[in-house]
Amino acid sequence: MQIPSQDFLTQVISTLKDYSPCDVADALLKFGLPDGGFFPNLNQVSSNDSCSVGVAYTVTYAPMDDPRPELKQVSYIDQAPPGSMIVIGLTRSAQLPGAPYVKITNALYGGLMSTRAKYLEAQGTVVFGRVRDVSEHRALNYNVWSYGTGICAPKGAVKLVAVNEPVEVLVEDYYNKNEEGSSRKAYKTIYPGDIIIGDENGIARVPVGRDVYDDEWLSKIINYIPKRVEADELVAKDIMDGKKAKESQKIRRANL
Ligand SMILES: O=C([O-])CC(=O)C(=O)O
Ligand code: NI
């Protein structure tokens, strides 16, 4: 198992900047990730219609009664690396399988955090919880995704317990049943160093350097995406010329 080199990762990220999470999901589905890398139920809070891509920099909050000590000396936002996608999650104990997905009604993140993130050249922030100061993220033209909005600050409701440790997200799929016939409920993980891509459709995680996801695999993803996008552009053209969608999709995607 080979961890991709920094140069290669830079190249992958710069390629992905020309595409969308939908394009990435098509490739991930093709190459072994049945969920297309998708983390459901997030909405883009910022009105920016652009796409953001970056390397996951992870932050975990816990309710105040969590046994772990608060990281009082750490200001996660002041250490956000340039080029990162800041990913903020809550511990398992604070998550819910259905809407509103988290038990904490306080906002975990706000406009001052985005101001600092943007100054440090982070690419966007994904919050598996609530955020506030919507107009400030928009005015900054800085991309933020969240489960919802709120008006109260995080202080007093949650504490920072981990930085750059895996973030676990509870996901429930009601229609794809598991072998026992019940809905599939699972914690999906974002690891620090994964690539995160997001736009108005939602966010996808591209695994990096774990299991089989080495640079050979990443190369396959990067090579596939432009071909698939090109094929779909041809399908769109066919449809505008009056051809049937199903037929054209079959022909144009034949070798993909
Ligand atoms: O005050 C806070 O802790 C969060 C907030 O609103 C901001 O970052 O602007
Ligand atoms: Ni604020």
PDB file of N, CA and C in Angstrom, residues 152-242:
ATOM      1  N   CYS A 152     -27.411  30.236  18.304  1.00  0.00           N
ATOM      2  CA  CYS A 152     -26.566  30.274  19.511  1.00  0.00           C
ATOM      3  C   CYS A 152     -25.158  29.769  19.212  1.00  0.00           C
ATOM      4  N   ALA A 153     -24.175  30.393  19.859  1.00  0.00           N
ATOM      5  CA  ALA A 153     -22.772  29.981  19.701  1.00  0.00           C
ATOM      6  C   ALA A 153     -22.547  28.606  20.337  1.00  0.00           C
ATOM      7  N   PRO A 154     -21.432  27.932  19.985  1.00  0.00           N
ATOM      8  CA  PRO A 154     -21.191  26.590  20.529  1.00  0.00           C
ATOM      9  C   PRO A 154     -20.870  26.578  22.027  1.00  0.00           C
ATOM     10  N   LYS A 155     -20.321  27.683  22.510  1.00  0.00           N
ATOM     11  CA  LYS A 155     -19.838  27.754  23.902  1.00  0.00           C
ATOM     12  C   LYS A 155     -20.917  27.333  24.908  1.00  0.00           C
ATOM     13  N   GLY A 156     -20.537  26.453  25.807  1.00  0.00           N
ATOM     14  CA  GLY A 156     -21.463  26.007  26.847  1.00  0.00           C
ATOM     15  C   GLY A 156     -22.216  24.744  26.486  1.00  0.00           C
ATOM     16  N   ALA A 157     -22.340  24.453  25.179  1.00  0.00           N
ATOM     17  CA  ALA A 157     -23.069  23.256  24.745  1.00  0.00           C
ATOM     18  C   ALA A 157     -22.134  22.140  24.316  1.00  0.00           C
ATOM     19  N   VAL A 158     -21.027  22.519  23.691  1.00  0.00           N
ATOM     20  CA  VAL A 158     -20.060  21.519  23.220  1.00  0.00           C
ATOM     21  C   VAL A 158     -18.642  21.968  23.536  1.00  0.00           C
ATOM     22  N   LYS A 159     -17.732  20.979  23.498  1.00  0.00           N
ATOM     23  CA  LYS A 159     -16.310  21.298  23.706  1.00  0.00           C
ATOM     24  C   LYS A 159     -15.487  20.625  22.610  1.00  0.00           C
ATOM     25  N   LEU A 160     -14.365  21.251  22.285  1.00  0.00           N
ATOM     26  CA  LEU A 160     -13.462  20.695  21.276  1.00  0.00           C
ATOM     27  C   LEU A 160     -12.713  19.524  21.900  1.00  0.00           C
ATOM     28  N   VAL A 161     -12.800  18.330  21.288  1.00  0.00           N
ATOM     29  CA  VAL A 161     -12.099  17.174  21.880  1.00  0.00           C
ATOM     30  C   VAL A 161     -11.036  16.562  20.964  1.00  0.00           C
ATOM     31  N   ALA A 162     -11.074  16.837  19.675  1.00  0.00           N
ATOM     32  CA  ALA A 162     -10.056  16.244  18.797  1.00  0.00           C
ATOM     33  C   ALA A 162      -9.857  17.081  17.539  1.00  0.00           C
ATOM     34  N   VAL A 163      -8.604  17.132  17.095  1.00  0.00           N
ATOM     35  CA  VAL A 163      -8.258  17.788  15.833  1.00  0.00           C
ATOM     36  C   VAL A 163      -7.403  16.812  15.045  1.00  0.00           C
ATOM     37  N   ASN A 164      -7.688  16.714  13.752  1.00  0.00           N
ATOM     38  CA  ASN A 164      -6.982  15.774  12.871  1.00  0.00           C
ATOM     39  C   ASN A 164      -7.107  14.318  13.314  1.00  0.00           C
ATOM     40  N   GLU A 165      -8.284  13.990  13.810  1.00  0.00           N
ATOM     41  CA  GLU A 165      -8.630  12.584  14.063  1.00  0.00           C
ATOM     42  C   GLU A 165      -9.865  12.269  13.229  1.00  0.00           C
ATOM     43  N   PRO A 166     -10.092  10.979  12.889  1.00  0.00           N
ATOM     44  CA  PRO A 166     -11.226  10.653  12.022  1.00  0.00           C
ATOM     45  C   PRO A 166     -12.549  11.178  12.570  1.00  0.00           C
ATOM     46  N   VAL A 167     -13.390  11.684  11.662  1.00  0.00           N
ATOM     47  CA  VAL A 167     -14.731  12.158  12.026  1.00  0.00           C
ATOM     48  C   VAL A 167     -15.744  11.113  11.554  1.00  0.00           C
ATOM     49  N   GLU A 168     -16.551  10.620  12.501  1.00  0.00           N
ATOM     50  CA  GLU A 168     -17.554   9.606  12.166  1.00  0.00           C
ATOM     51  C   GLU A 168     -18.922  10.265  12.000  1.00  0.00           C
ATOM     52  N   VAL A 169     -19.614   9.869  10.934  1.00  0.00           N
ATOM     53  CA  VAL A 169     -20.913  10.476  10.625  1.00  0.00           C
ATOM     54  C   VAL A 169     -21.965   9.383  10.501  1.00  0.00           C
ATOM     55  N   LEU A 170     -23.028   9.500  11.288  1.00  0.00           N
ATOM     56  CA  LEU A 170     -24.108   8.506  11.245  1.00  0.00           C
ATOM     57  C   LEU A 170     -24.956   8.728   9.994  1.00  0.00           C
ATOM     58  N   VAL A 171     -25.092   7.662   9.220  1.00  0.00           N
ATOM     59  CA  VAL A 171     -25.840   7.741   7.968  1.00  0.00           C
ATOM     60  C   VAL A 171     -26.847   6.614   7.946  1.00  0.00           C
ATOM     61  N   GLU A 172     -28.102   6.925   7.630  1.00  0.00           N
ATOM     62  CA  GLU A 172     -29.105   5.867   7.535  1.00  0.00           C
ATOM     63  C   GLU A 172     -29.754   5.904   6.159  1.00  0.00           C
ATOM     64  N   ASP A 173     -29.768   4.737   5.524  1.00  0.00           N
ATOM     65  CA  ASP A 173     -30.357   4.597   4.201  1.00  0.00           C
ATOM     66  C   ASP A 173     -31.584   3.709   4.355  1.00  0.00           C
ATOM     67  N   TYR A 174     -32.777   4.313   4.220  1.00  0.00           N
ATOM     68  CA  TYR A 174     -34.014   3.596   4.538  1.00  0.00           C
ATOM     69  C   TYR A 174     -34.452   2.627   3.450  1.00  0.00           C
ATOM     70  N   TYR A 175     -33.923   2.791   2.259  1.00  0.00           N
ATOM     71  CA  TYR A 175     -34.435   1.984   1.144  1.00  0.00           C
ATOM     72  C   TYR A 175     -33.517   0.852   0.734  1.00  0.00           C
ATOM     73  N   ASN A 176     -32.231   0.994   0.988  1.00  0.00           N
ATOM     74  CA  ASN A 176     -31.322  -0.120   0.723  1.00  0.00           C
ATOM     75  C   ASN A 176     -31.228  -0.940   1.992  1.00  0.00           C
ATOM     76  N   LYS A 177     -31.900  -2.077   1.999  1.00  0.00           N
ATOM     77  CA  LYS A 177     -31.939  -2.894   3.216  1.00  0.00           C
ATOM     78  C   LYS A 177     -30.673  -3.747   3.336  1.00  0.00           C
ATOM     79  N   ASN A 178     -30.297  -4.051   4.555  1.00  0.00           N
ATOM     80  CA  ASN A 178     -29.204  -4.987   4.751  1.00  0.00           C
ATOM     81  C   ASN A 178     -29.751  -6.418   4.748  1.00  0.00           C
ATOM     82  N   GLU A 179     -28.893  -7.403   4.997  1.00  0.00           N
ATOM     83  CA  GLU A 179     -29.325  -8.810   4.897  1.00  0.00           C
ATOM     84  C   GLU A 179     -30.484  -9.131   5.843  1.00  0.00           C
ATOM     85  N   GLU A 180     -30.535  -8.464   6.974  1.00  0.00           N
ATOM     86  CA  GLU A 180     -31.615  -8.734   7.941  1.00  0.00           C
ATOM     87  C   GLU A 180     -32.913  -8.014   7.550  1.00  0.00           C
ATOM     88  N   GLY A 181     -32.860  -7.224   6.502  1.00  0.00           N
ATOM     89  CA  GLY A 181     -34.072  -6.545   6.033  1.00  0.00           C
ATOM     90  C   GLY A 181     -34.347  -5.224   6.723  1.00  0.00           C
ATOM     91  N   SER A 182     -33.432  -4.794   7.582  1.00  0.00           N
ATOM     92  CA  SER A 182     -33.667  -3.491   8.204  1.00  0.00           C
ATOM     93  C   SER A 182     -32.845  -2.427   7.468  1.00  0.00           C
ATOM     94  N   SER A 183     -33.193  -1.176   7.718  1.00  0.00           N
ATOM     95  CA  SER A 183     -32.499  -0.110   7.004  1.00  0.00           C
ATOM     96  C   SER A 183     -31.021  -0.112   7.384  1.00  0.00           C
ATOM     97  N   ARG A 184     -30.229   0.350   6.470  1.00  0.00           N
ATOM     98  CA  ARG A 184     -28.789   0.317   6.668  1.00  0.00           C
ATOM     99  C   ARG A 184     -28.353   1.550   7.444  1.00  0.00           C
ATOM    100  N   LYS A 185     -27.854   1.337   8.633  1.00  0.00           N
ATOM    101  CA  LYS A 185     -27.438   2.439   9.487  1.00  0.00           C
ATOM    102  C   LYS A 185     -25.958   2.236   9.757  1.00  0.00           C
ATOM    103  N   ALA A 186     -25.171   3.222   9.454  1.00  0.00           N
ATOM    104  CA  ALA A 186     -23.734   3.024   9.617  1.00  0.00           C
ATOM    105  C   ALA A 186     -23.031   4.347   9.897  1.00  0.00           C
ATOM    106  N   TYR A 187     -21.899   4.243  10.547  1.00  0.00           N
ATOM    107  CA  TYR A 187     -21.035   5.412  10.689  1.00  0.00           C
ATOM    108  C   TYR A 187     -20.060   5.396   9.530  1.00  0.00           C
ATOM    109  N   LYS A 188     -20.072   6.488   8.763  1.00  0.00           N
ATOM    110  CA  LYS A 188     -19.097   6.619   7.688  1.00  0.00           C
ATOM    111  C   LYS A 188     -18.055   7.621   8.169  1.00  0.00           C
ATOM    112  N   THR A 189     -16.814   7.367   7.760  1.00  0.00           N
ATOM    113  CA  THR A 189     -15.700   8.131   8.336  1.00  0.00           C
ATOM    114  C   THR A 189     -15.025   9.035   7.316  1.00  0.00           C
ATOM    115  N   ILE A 190     -14.693  10.229   7.756  1.00  0.00           N
ATOM    116  CA  ILE A 190     -13.793  11.093   6.979  1.00  0.00           C
ATOM    117  C   ILE A 190     -12.466  11.135   7.740  1.00  0.00           C
ATOM    118  N   TYR A 191     -11.404  10.723   7.055  1.00  0.00           N
ATOM    119  CA  TYR A 191     -10.079  10.708   7.677  1.00  0.00           C
ATOM    120  C   TYR A 191      -9.338  11.986   7.295  1.00  0.00           C
ATOM    121  N   PRO A 192      -8.526  12.517   8.222  1.00  0.00           N
ATOM    122  CA  PRO A 192      -7.698  13.664   7.840  1.00  0.00           C
ATOM    123  C   PRO A 192      -6.840  13.254   6.639  1.00  0.00           C
ATOM    124  N   GLY A 193      -6.738  14.127   5.656  1.00  0.00           N
ATOM    125  CA  GLY A 193      -5.946  13.795   4.467  1.00  0.00           C
ATOM    126  C   GLY A 193      -6.781  13.303   3.293  1.00  0.00           C
ATOM    127  N   ASP A 194      -8.032  12.891   3.531  1.00  0.00           N
ATOM    128  CA  ASP A 194      -8.926  12.560   2.417  1.00  0.00           C
ATOM    129  C   ASP A 194      -9.158  13.817   1.582  1.00  0.00           C
ATOM    130  N   ILE A 195      -9.570  13.614   0.324  1.00  0.00           N
ATOM    131  CA  ILE A 195      -9.947  14.777  -0.482  1.00  0.00           C
ATOM    132  C   ILE A 195     -11.455  14.963  -0.366  1.00  0.00           C
ATOM    133  N   ILE A 196     -11.861  16.195  -0.133  1.00  0.00           N
ATOM    134  CA  ILE A 196     -13.290  16.520  -0.048  1.00  0.00           C
ATOM    135  C   ILE A 196     -13.624  17.486  -1.176  1.00  0.00           C
ATOM    136  N   ILE A 197     -14.718  17.173  -1.879  1.00  0.00           N
ATOM    137  CA  ILE A 197     -15.180  18.065  -2.945  1.00  0.00           C
ATOM    138  C   ILE A 197     -16.645  18.391  -2.688  1.00  0.00           C
ATOM    139  N   GLY A 198     -17.009  19.665  -2.839  1.00  0.00           N
ATOM    140  CA  GLY A 198     -18.393  20.048  -2.555  1.00  0.00           C
ATOM    141  C   GLY A 198     -18.877  21.157  -3.465  1.00  0.00           C
ATOM    142  N   ASP A 199     -20.163  21.111  -3.777  1.00  0.00           N
ATOM    143  CA  ASP A 199     -20.824  22.227  -4.447  1.00  0.00           C
ATOM    144  C   ASP A 199     -22.278  22.259  -4.005  1.00  0.00           C
ATOM    145  N   GLU A 200     -23.140  22.908  -4.802  1.00  0.00           N
ATOM    146  CA  GLU A 200     -24.542  23.039  -4.386  1.00  0.00           C
ATOM    147  C   GLU A 200     -25.269  21.695  -4.309  1.00  0.00           C
ATOM    148  N   ASN A 201     -24.699  20.649  -4.914  1.00  0.00           N
ATOM    149  CA  ASN A 201     -25.335  19.320  -4.867  1.00  0.00           C
ATOM    150  C   ASN A 201     -25.017  18.569  -3.574  1.00  0.00           C
ATOM    151  N   GLY A 202     -23.920  18.925  -2.961  1.00  0.00           N
ATOM    152  CA  GLY A 202     -23.515  18.239  -1.739  1.00  0.00           C
ATOM    153  C   GLY A 202     -22.023  17.958  -1.750  1.00  0.00           C
ATOM    154  N   ILE A 203     -21.588  17.120  -0.831  1.00  0.00           N
ATOM    155  CA  ILE A 203     -20.153  16.845  -0.758  1.00  0.00           C
ATOM    156  C   ILE A 203     -19.838  15.366  -0.939  1.00  0.00           C
ATOM    157  N   ALA A 204     -18.649  15.109  -1.475  1.00  0.00           N
ATOM    158  CA  ALA A 204     -18.151  13.742  -1.623  1.00  0.00           C
ATOM    159  C   ALA A 204     -16.767  13.647  -1.011  1.00  0.00           C
ATOM    160  N   ARG A 205     -16.493  12.462  -0.481  1.00  0.00           N
ATOM    161  CA  ARG A 205     -15.159  12.169   0.069  1.00  0.00           C
ATOM    162  C   ARG A 205     -14.440  11.230  -0.897  1.00  0.00           C
ATOM    163  N   VAL A 206     -13.236  11.620  -1.284  1.00  0.00           N
ATOM    164  CA  VAL A 206     -12.382  10.726  -2.067  1.00  0.00           C
ATOM    165  C   VAL A 206     -11.333  10.181  -1.103  1.00  0.00           C
ATOM    166  N   PRO A 207     -11.392   8.875  -0.818  1.00  0.00           N
ATOM    167  CA  PRO A 207     -10.430   8.342   0.149  1.00  0.00           C
ATOM    168  C   PRO A 207      -9.000   8.428  -0.384  1.00  0.00           C
ATOM    169  N   VAL A 208      -8.078   8.721   0.488  1.00  0.00           N
ATOM    170  CA  VAL A 208      -6.675   8.853   0.082  1.00  0.00           C
ATOM    171  C   VAL A 208      -5.797   8.016   1.001  1.00  0.00           C
ATOM    172  N   GLY A 209      -5.010   7.147   0.407  1.00  0.00           N
ATOM    173  CA  GLY A 209      -3.980   6.423   1.155  1.00  0.00           C
ATOM    174  C   GLY A 209      -4.490   5.408   2.153  1.00  0.00           C
ATOM    175  N   ARG A 210      -5.740   4.934   2.003  1.00  0.00           N
ATOM    176  CA  ARG A 210      -6.251   3.906   2.909  1.00  0.00           C
ATOM    177  C   ARG A 210      -6.693   2.711   2.080  1.00  0.00           C
ATOM    178  N   ASP A 211      -6.527   1.529   2.613  1.00  0.00           N
ATOM    179  CA  ASP A 211      -6.899   0.284   1.930  1.00  0.00           C
ATOM    180  C   ASP A 211      -6.332   0.278   0.503  1.00  0.00           C
ATOM    181  N   VAL A 212      -7.239   0.120  -0.467  1.00  0.00           N
ATOM    182  CA  VAL A 212      -6.757   0.036  -1.860  1.00  0.00           C
ATOM    183  C   VAL A 212      -6.675   1.408  -2.534  1.00  0.00           C
ATOM    184  N   TYR A 213      -6.935   2.462  -1.774  1.00  0.00           N
ATOM    185  CA  TYR A 213      -7.052   3.775  -2.400  1.00  0.00           C
ATOM    186  C   TYR A 213      -5.690   4.459  -2.503  1.00  0.00           C
ATOM    187  N   ASP A 214      -4.825   3.864  -3.314  1.00  0.00           N
ATOM    188  CA  ASP A 214      -3.472   4.393  -3.487  1.00  0.00           C
ATOM    189  C   ASP A 214      -3.410   5.236  -4.765  1.00  0.00           C
ATOM    190  N   ASP A 215      -2.201   5.583  -5.214  1.00  0.00           N
ATOM    191  CA  ASP A 215      -2.194   6.504  -6.364  1.00  0.00           C
ATOM    192  C   ASP A 215      -2.566   5.832  -7.675  1.00  0.00           C
ATOM    193  N   GLU A 216      -2.458   4.518  -7.728  1.00  0.00           N
ATOM    194  CA  GLU A 216      -2.925   3.828  -8.942  1.00  0.00           C
ATOM    195  C   GLU A 216      -4.451   3.993  -9.043  1.00  0.00           C
ATOM    196  N   TRP A 217      -5.117   3.804  -7.912  1.00  0.00           N
ATOM    197  CA  TRP A 217      -6.579   3.954  -7.867  1.00  0.00           C
ATOM    198  C   TRP A 217      -6.982   5.396  -8.163  1.00  0.00           C
ATOM    199  N   LEU A 218      -6.269   6.348  -7.537  1.00  0.00           N
ATOM    200  CA  LEU A 218      -6.580   7.763  -7.770  1.00  0.00           C
ATOM    201  C   LEU A 218      -6.393   8.134  -9.239  1.00  0.00           C
ATOM    202  N   SER A 219      -5.363   7.542  -9.882  1.00  0.00           N
ATOM    203  CA  SER A 219      -5.133   7.802 -11.309  1.00  0.00           C
ATOM    204  C   SER A 219      -6.322   7.340 -12.131  1.00  0.00           C
ATOM    205  N   LYS A 220      -6.887   6.184 -11.762  1.00  0.00           N
ATOM    206  CA  LYS A 220      -8.049   5.672 -12.492  1.00  0.00           C
ATOM    207  C   LYS A 220      -9.220   6.653 -12.389  1.00  0.00           C
ATOM    208  N   ILE A 221      -9.410   7.187 -11.201  1.00  0.00           N
ATOM    209  CA  ILE A 221     -10.500   8.138 -10.979  1.00  0.00           C
ATOM    210  C   ILE A 221     -10.302   9.373 -11.867  1.00  0.00           C
ATOM    211  N   ILE A 222      -9.086   9.887 -11.824  1.00  0.00           N
ATOM    212  CA  ILE A 222      -8.769  11.115 -12.557  1.00  0.00           C
ATOM    213  C   ILE A 222      -8.855  10.914 -14.069  1.00  0.00           C
ATOM    214  N   ASN A 223      -8.502   9.722 -14.527  1.00  0.00           N
ATOM    215  CA  ASN A 223      -8.586   9.453 -15.970  1.00  0.00           C
ATOM    216  C   ASN A 223     -10.022   9.233 -16.425  1.00  0.00           C
ATOM    217  N   TYR A 224     -10.827   8.661 -15.540  1.00  0.00           N
ATOM    218  CA  TYR A 224     -12.206   8.322 -15.913  1.00  0.00           C
ATOM    219  C   TYR A 224     -13.096   9.568 -16.009  1.00  0.00           C
ATOM    220  N   ILE A 225     -12.929  10.483 -15.074  1.00  0.00           N
ATOM    221  CA  ILE A 225     -13.867  11.615 -14.963  1.00  0.00           C
ATOM    222  C   ILE A 225     -14.018  12.405 -16.285  1.00  0.00           C
ATOM    223  N   PRO A 226     -12.913  12.839 -16.914  1.00  0.00           N
ATOM    224  CA  PRO A 226     -13.098  13.625 -18.152  1.00  0.00           C
ATOM    225  C   PRO A 226     -13.803  12.830 -19.251  1.00  0.00           C
ATOM    226  N   LYS A 227     -13.528  11.518 -19.327  1.00  0.00           N
ATOM    227  CA  LYS A 227     -14.163  10.692 -20.365  1.00  0.00           C
ATOM    228  C   LYS A 227     -15.661  10.607 -20.136  1.00  0.00           C
ATOM    229  N   ARG A 228     -16.027  10.409 -18.876  1.00  0.00           N
ATOM    230  CA  ARG A 228     -17.441  10.291 -18.541  1.00  0.00           C
ATOM    231  C   ARG A 228     -18.173  11.622 -18.772  1.00  0.00           C
ATOM    232  N   VAL A 229     -17.533  12.722 -18.390  1.00  0.00           N
ATOM    233  CA  VAL A 229     -18.143  14.044 -18.581  1.00  0.00           C
ATOM    234  C   VAL A 229     -18.328  14.312 -20.073  1.00  0.00           C
ATOM    235  N   GLU A 230     -17.301  13.954 -20.855  1.00  0.00           N
ATOM    236  CA  GLU A 230     -17.369  14.152 -22.302  1.00  0.00           C
ATOM    237  C   GLU A 230     -18.522  13.332 -22.897  1.00  0.00           C
ATOM    238  N   ALA A 231     -18.643  12.076 -22.447  1.00  0.00           N
ATOM    239  CA  ALA A 231     -19.721  11.209 -22.936  1.00  0.00           C
ATOM    240  C   ALA A 231     -21.082  11.831 -22.620  1.00  0.00           C
ATOM    241  N   ASP A 232     -21.212  12.353 -21.402  1.00  0.00           N
ATOM    242  CA  ASP A 232     -22.506  12.942 -21.017  1.00  0.00           C
ATOM    243  C   ASP A 232     -22.800  14.229 -21.798  1.00  0.00           C
ATOM    244  N   GLU A 233     -21.752  14.954 -22.157  1.00  0.00           N
ATOM    245  CA  GLU A 233     -21.957  16.155 -22.990  1.00  0.00           C
ATOM    246  C   GLU A 233     -22.484  15.752 -24.373  1.00  0.00           C
ATOM    247  N   LEU A 234     -21.960  14.629 -24.873  1.00  0.00           N
ATOM    248  CA  LEU A 234     -22.435  14.132 -26.173  1.00  0.00           C
ATOM    249  C   LEU A 234     -23.888  13.656 -26.077  1.00  0.00           C
ATOM    250  N   VAL A 235     -24.227  13.022 -24.927  1.00  0.00           N
ATOM    251  CA  VAL A 235     -25.622  12.594 -24.719  1.00  0.00           C
ATOM    252  C   VAL A 235     -26.534  13.821 -24.739  1.00  0.00           C
ATOM    253  N   ALA A 236     -26.106  14.871 -24.048  1.00  0.00           N
ATOM    254  CA  ALA A 236     -26.927  16.095 -24.001  1.00  0.00           C
ATOM    255  C   ALA A 236     -27.148  16.630 -25.413  1.00  0.00           C
ATOM    256  N   LYS A 237     -26.095  16.597 -26.211  1.00  0.00           N
ATOM    257  CA  LYS A 237     -26.186  17.091 -27.592  1.00  0.00           C
ATOM    258  C   LYS A 237     -27.157  16.214 -28.386  1.00  0.00           C
ATOM    259  N   ASP A 238     -27.000  14.890 -28.223  1.00  0.00           N
ATOM    260  CA  ASP A 238     -27.908  13.952 -28.914  1.00  0.00           C
ATOM    261  C   ASP A 238     -29.364  14.258 -28.571  1.00  0.00           C
ATOM    262  N   ILE A 239     -29.611  14.471 -27.277  1.00  0.00           N
ATOM    263  CA  ILE A 239     -30.987  14.713 -26.823  1.00  0.00           C
ATOM    264  C   ILE A 239     -31.541  15.993 -27.465  1.00  0.00           C
ATOM    265  N   MET A 240     -30.672  17.014 -27.534  1.00  0.00           N
ATOM    266  CA  MET A 240     -31.122  18.265 -28.162  1.00  0.00           C
ATOM    267  C   MET A 240     -31.371  18.073 -29.654  1.00  0.00           C
ATOM    268  N   ASP A 241     -30.697  17.092 -30.238  1.00  0.00           N
ATOM    269  CA  ASP A 241     -30.936  16.776 -31.660  1.00  0.00           C
ATOM    270  C   ASP A 241     -32.143  15.858 -31.837  1.00  0.00           C
ATOM    271  N   GLY A 242     -32.829  15.567 -30.736  1.00  0.00           N
ATOM    272  CA  GLY A 242     -34.065  14.786 -30.835  1.00  0.00           C
ATOM    273  C   GLY A 242     -33.899  13.301 -30.592  1.00  0.00           C
TER     274      GLY A 242
END
